[in-house]
Coordinates of C-alpha atoms and ligand atoms in Angstrom, one line a residue:
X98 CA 0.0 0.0 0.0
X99 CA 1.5 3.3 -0.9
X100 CA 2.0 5.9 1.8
X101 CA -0.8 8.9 2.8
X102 CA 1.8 11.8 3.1
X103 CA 0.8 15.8 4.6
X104 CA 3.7 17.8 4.1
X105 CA 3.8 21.4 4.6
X106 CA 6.4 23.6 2.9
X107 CA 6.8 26.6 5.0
X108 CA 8.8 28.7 2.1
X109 CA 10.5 32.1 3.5
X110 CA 8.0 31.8 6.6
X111 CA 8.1 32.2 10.5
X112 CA 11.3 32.7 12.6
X113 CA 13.1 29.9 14.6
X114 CA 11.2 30.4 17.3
X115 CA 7.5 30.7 15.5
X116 CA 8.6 27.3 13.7
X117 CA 9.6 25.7 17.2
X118 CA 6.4 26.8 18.3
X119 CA 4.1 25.3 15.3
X120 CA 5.9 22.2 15.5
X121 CA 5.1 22.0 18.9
X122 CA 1.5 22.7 18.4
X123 CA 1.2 20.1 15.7
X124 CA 2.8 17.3 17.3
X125 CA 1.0 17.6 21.1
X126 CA -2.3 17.7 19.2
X127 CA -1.4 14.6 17.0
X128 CA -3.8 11.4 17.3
X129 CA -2.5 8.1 16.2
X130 CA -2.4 8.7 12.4
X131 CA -1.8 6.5 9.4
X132 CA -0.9 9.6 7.2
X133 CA 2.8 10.8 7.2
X134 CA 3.6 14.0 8.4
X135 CA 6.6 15.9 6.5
X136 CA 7.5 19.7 7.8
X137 CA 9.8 21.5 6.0
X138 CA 11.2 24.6 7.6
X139 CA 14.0 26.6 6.5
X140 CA 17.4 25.1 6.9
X141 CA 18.3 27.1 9.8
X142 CA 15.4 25.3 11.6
X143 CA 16.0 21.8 9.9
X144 CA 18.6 19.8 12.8
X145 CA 16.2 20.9 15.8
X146 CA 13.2 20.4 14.1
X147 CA 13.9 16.8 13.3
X148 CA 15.5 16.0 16.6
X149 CA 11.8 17.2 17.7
X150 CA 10.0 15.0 15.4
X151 CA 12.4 11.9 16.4
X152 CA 10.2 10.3 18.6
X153 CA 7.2 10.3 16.3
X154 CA 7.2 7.2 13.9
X155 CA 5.3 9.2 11.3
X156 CA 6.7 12.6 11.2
X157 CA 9.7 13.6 8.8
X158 CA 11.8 16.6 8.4
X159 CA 12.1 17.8 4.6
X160 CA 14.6 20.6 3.0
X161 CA 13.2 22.6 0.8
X162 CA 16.2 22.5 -2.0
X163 CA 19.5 21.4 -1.7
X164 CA 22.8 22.3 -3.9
X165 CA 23.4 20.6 -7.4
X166 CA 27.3 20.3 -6.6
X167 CA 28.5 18.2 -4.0
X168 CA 30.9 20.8 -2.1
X169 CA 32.6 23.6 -2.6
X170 CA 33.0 27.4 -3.2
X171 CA 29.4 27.7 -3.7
X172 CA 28.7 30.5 -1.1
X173 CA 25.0 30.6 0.7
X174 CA 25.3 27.1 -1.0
X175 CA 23.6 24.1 1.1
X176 CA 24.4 20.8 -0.1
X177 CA 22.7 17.3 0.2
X178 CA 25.4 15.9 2.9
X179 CA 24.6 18.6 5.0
X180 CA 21.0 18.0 4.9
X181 CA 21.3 14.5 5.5
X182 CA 23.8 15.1 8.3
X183 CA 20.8 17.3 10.3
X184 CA 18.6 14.3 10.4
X185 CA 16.4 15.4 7.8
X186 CA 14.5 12.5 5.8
X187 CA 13.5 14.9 2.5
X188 CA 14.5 17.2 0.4
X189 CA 11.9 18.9 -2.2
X190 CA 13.2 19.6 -5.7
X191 CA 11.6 21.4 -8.6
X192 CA 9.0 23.6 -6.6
X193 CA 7.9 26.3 -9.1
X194 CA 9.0 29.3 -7.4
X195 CA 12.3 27.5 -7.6
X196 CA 11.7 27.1 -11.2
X197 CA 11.0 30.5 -11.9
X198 CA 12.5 32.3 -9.4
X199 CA 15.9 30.7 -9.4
X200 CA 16.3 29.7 -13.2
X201 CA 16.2 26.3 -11.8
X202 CA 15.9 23.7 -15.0
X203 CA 14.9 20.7 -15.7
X204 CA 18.3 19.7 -16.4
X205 CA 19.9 20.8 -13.3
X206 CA 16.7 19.3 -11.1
X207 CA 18.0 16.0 -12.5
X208 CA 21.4 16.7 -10.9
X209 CA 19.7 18.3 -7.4
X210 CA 17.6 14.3 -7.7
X211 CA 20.8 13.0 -7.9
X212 CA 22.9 14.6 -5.1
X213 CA 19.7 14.1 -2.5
X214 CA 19.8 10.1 -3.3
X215 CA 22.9 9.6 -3.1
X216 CA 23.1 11.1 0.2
X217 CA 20.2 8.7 1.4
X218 CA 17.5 11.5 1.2
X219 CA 14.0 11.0 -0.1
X220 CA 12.9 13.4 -2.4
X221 CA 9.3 15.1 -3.3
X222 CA 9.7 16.0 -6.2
X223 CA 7.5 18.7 -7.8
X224 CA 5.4 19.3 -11.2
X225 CA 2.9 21.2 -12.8
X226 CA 2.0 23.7 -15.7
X227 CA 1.3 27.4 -15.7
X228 CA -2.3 28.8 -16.7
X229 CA -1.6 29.6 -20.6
X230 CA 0.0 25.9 -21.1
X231 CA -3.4 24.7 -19.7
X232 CA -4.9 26.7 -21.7
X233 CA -3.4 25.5 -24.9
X234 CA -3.8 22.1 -23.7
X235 CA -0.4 21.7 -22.9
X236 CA -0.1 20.5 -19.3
X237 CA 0.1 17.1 -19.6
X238 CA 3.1 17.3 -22.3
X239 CA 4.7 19.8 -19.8
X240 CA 4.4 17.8 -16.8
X241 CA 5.6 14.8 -18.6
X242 CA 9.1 15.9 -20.3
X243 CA 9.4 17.5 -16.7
X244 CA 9.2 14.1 -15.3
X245 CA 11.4 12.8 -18.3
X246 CA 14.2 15.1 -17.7
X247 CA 14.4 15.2 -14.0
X248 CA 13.6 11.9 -12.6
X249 CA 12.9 9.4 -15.0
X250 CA 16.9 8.7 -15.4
X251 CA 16.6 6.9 -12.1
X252 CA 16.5 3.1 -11.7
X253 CA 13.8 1.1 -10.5
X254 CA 15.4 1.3 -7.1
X255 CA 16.0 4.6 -6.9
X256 CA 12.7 5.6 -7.8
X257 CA 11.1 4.8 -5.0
X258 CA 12.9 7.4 -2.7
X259 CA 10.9 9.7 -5.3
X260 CA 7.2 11.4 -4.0
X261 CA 5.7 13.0 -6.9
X262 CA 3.9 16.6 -6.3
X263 CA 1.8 17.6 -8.9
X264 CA 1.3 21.4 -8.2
X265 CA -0.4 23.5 -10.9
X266 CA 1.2 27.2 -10.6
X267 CA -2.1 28.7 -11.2
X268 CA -3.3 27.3 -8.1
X269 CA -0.2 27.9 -5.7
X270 CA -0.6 30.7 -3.4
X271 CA -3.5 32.0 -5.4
X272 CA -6.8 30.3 -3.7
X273 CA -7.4 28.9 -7.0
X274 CA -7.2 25.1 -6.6
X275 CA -7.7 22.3 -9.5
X276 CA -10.8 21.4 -9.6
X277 CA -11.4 17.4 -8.5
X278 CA -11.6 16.3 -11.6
X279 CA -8.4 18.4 -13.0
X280 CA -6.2 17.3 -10.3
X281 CA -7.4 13.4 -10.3
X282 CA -7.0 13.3 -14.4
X283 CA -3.5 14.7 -13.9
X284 CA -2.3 12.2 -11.1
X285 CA -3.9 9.1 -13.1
X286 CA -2.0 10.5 -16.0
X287 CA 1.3 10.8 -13.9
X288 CA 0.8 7.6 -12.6
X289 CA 0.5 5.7 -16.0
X290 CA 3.5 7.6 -16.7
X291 CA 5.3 5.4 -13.8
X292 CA 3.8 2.7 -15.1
X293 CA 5.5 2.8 -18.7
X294 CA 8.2 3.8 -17.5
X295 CA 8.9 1.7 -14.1
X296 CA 6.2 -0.9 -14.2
X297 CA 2.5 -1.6 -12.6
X298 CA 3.9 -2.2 -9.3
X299 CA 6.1 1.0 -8.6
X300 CA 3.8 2.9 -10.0
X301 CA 1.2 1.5 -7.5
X302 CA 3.3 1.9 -4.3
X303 CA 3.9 5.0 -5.6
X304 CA 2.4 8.2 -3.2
X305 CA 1.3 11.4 -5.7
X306 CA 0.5 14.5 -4.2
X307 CA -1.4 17.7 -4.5
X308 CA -0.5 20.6 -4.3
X309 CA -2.0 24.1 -4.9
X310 CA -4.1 25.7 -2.4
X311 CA -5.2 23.3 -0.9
X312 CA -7.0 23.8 2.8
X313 CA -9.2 22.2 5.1
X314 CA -12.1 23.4 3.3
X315 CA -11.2 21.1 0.1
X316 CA -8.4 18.8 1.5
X317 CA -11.1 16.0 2.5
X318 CA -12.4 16.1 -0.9
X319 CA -9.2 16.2 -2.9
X320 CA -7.8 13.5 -0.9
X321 CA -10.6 11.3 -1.5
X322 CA -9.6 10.6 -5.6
X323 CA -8.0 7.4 -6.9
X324 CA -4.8 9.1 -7.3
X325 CA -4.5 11.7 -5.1
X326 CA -2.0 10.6 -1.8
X327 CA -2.0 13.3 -0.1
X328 CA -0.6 16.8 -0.3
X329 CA 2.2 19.2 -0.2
X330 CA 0.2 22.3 2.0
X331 CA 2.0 26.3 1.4
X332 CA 0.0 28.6 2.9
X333 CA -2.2 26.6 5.2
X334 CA 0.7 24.6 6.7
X335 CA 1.7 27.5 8.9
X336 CA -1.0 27.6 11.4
X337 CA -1.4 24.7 13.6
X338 CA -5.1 24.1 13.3
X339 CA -5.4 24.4 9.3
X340 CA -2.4 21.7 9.3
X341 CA -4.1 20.0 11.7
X342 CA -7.0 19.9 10.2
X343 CA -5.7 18.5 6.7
X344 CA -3.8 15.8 8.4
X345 CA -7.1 14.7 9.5
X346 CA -8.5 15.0 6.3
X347 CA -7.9 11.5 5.1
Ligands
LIG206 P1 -0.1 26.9 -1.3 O1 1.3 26.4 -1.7 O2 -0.7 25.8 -0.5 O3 0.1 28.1 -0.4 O4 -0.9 27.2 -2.5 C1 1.6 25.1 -2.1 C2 3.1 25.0 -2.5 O5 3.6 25.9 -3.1 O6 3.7 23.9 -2.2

């Protein structure tokens, strides 16, 4: 059975101490829960955060990037190793505001894939098309040669340290999320992707997530498709009762 995953990206949000505190929150209120729970603060946060979580069988620590290059002059740089060696279980790769707001490309998303495995990190990797390639029909094409350029060079072993986010752009940040039908279609079609390319059985055991607005308001709903495993939460993952709340969505 493939994992139920809530992870909340925190971006540039909250201070040390307003992330200490929301971790806090999040984990005394926790019942016994099947889905996985992935925070990912800002690096400085990342060691203490995960020695918080350490105790809790199914809550995870994510990065939210990592360096392409292994070490080095790469000032403000943070690579893989050192993520790994705070305890961290994730690293998420390819968000769009990375994409756009970093020149990030599919190319060197391939190499960030790379650098996280082979440092024994998991990665959710992310996907999705802007609003004028859905328009033109193009989204699927779009998601798919992302998917071709930056993951599907891995082997069948090291594609299942890979968590798939779909996130359509349009909907991150905006309050606009894919409708049910959009975002089911889209993680069926992802998932037949796997399937070509890795077989019926990965692409099974394989968790797909949602990303884009989503909130408690829809969460339940979204999470109840075929192909939707859970979701990868912006804006509704920094306050401890909306989090809470979608983690009890399932
Ligand atoms: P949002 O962000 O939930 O605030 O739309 C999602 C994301 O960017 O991962």
């Amino acid at each position: 059975m493939r994992k139920k995953i809530v992870a909340g990206n925190w971006k540039m949000n909250l201070t040390r101490d307003q992330g200490l505190l929301l971790v806090e929150q999040v984990l005394s209120n926790l019942s016994k829960q099947n889905t996985q729970l992935v925070f990912a603060p800002n690096y400085l946060s990342l060691y203490k955060i995960a020695k918080m979580c350490n105790n809790y069988e199914n809550v995870k620590v994510a990065a939210q990037n990592c360096s392409k290059d292994l070490k080095g002059a790469f000032t403000g740089e943070v690579s893989a190793e050192m993520v790994a060696s705070c305890s961290a279980d994730y690293v998420i790769i390819g968000h769009s505001e990375r994409r756009t707001e970093f020149n990030e490309t599919n190319a060197v998303l391939a190499e960030k894939v790379n650098r996280a495995l082979e440092h024994d990190l998991k990665v959710i990797f992310c996907c999705g098309e802007s609003l004028p390639q859905r328009k033109e029909k193009a989204h699927f094409d779009w998601v798919k040669q992302q998917l071709l350029e930056s993951v599907f060079h891995l082997s069948l072993v090291q594609i299942k340290e890979i968590v798939i986010a779909y996130e359509p752009i349009w909907a991150i940040g905006t309050g606009k999320t894919a409708s049910l039908a959009q975002a089911q279609e889209m993680h069926a079609f992802i998932r037949n992707l796997l399937a070509e390319k890795y077989g019926e059985q990965i692409a099974v055991n394989s968790s797909i997530l949602y990303g884009g607005s989503c909130k408690p308001s829809n969460a339940k709903d979204l999470f109840a498709q075929k192909d939707i495993d859970g979701g990868l939460i912006g804006g509704a993952s920094l306050n401890a009762k909306d989090f809470l709340a979608i983690i009890k969505a399932f």
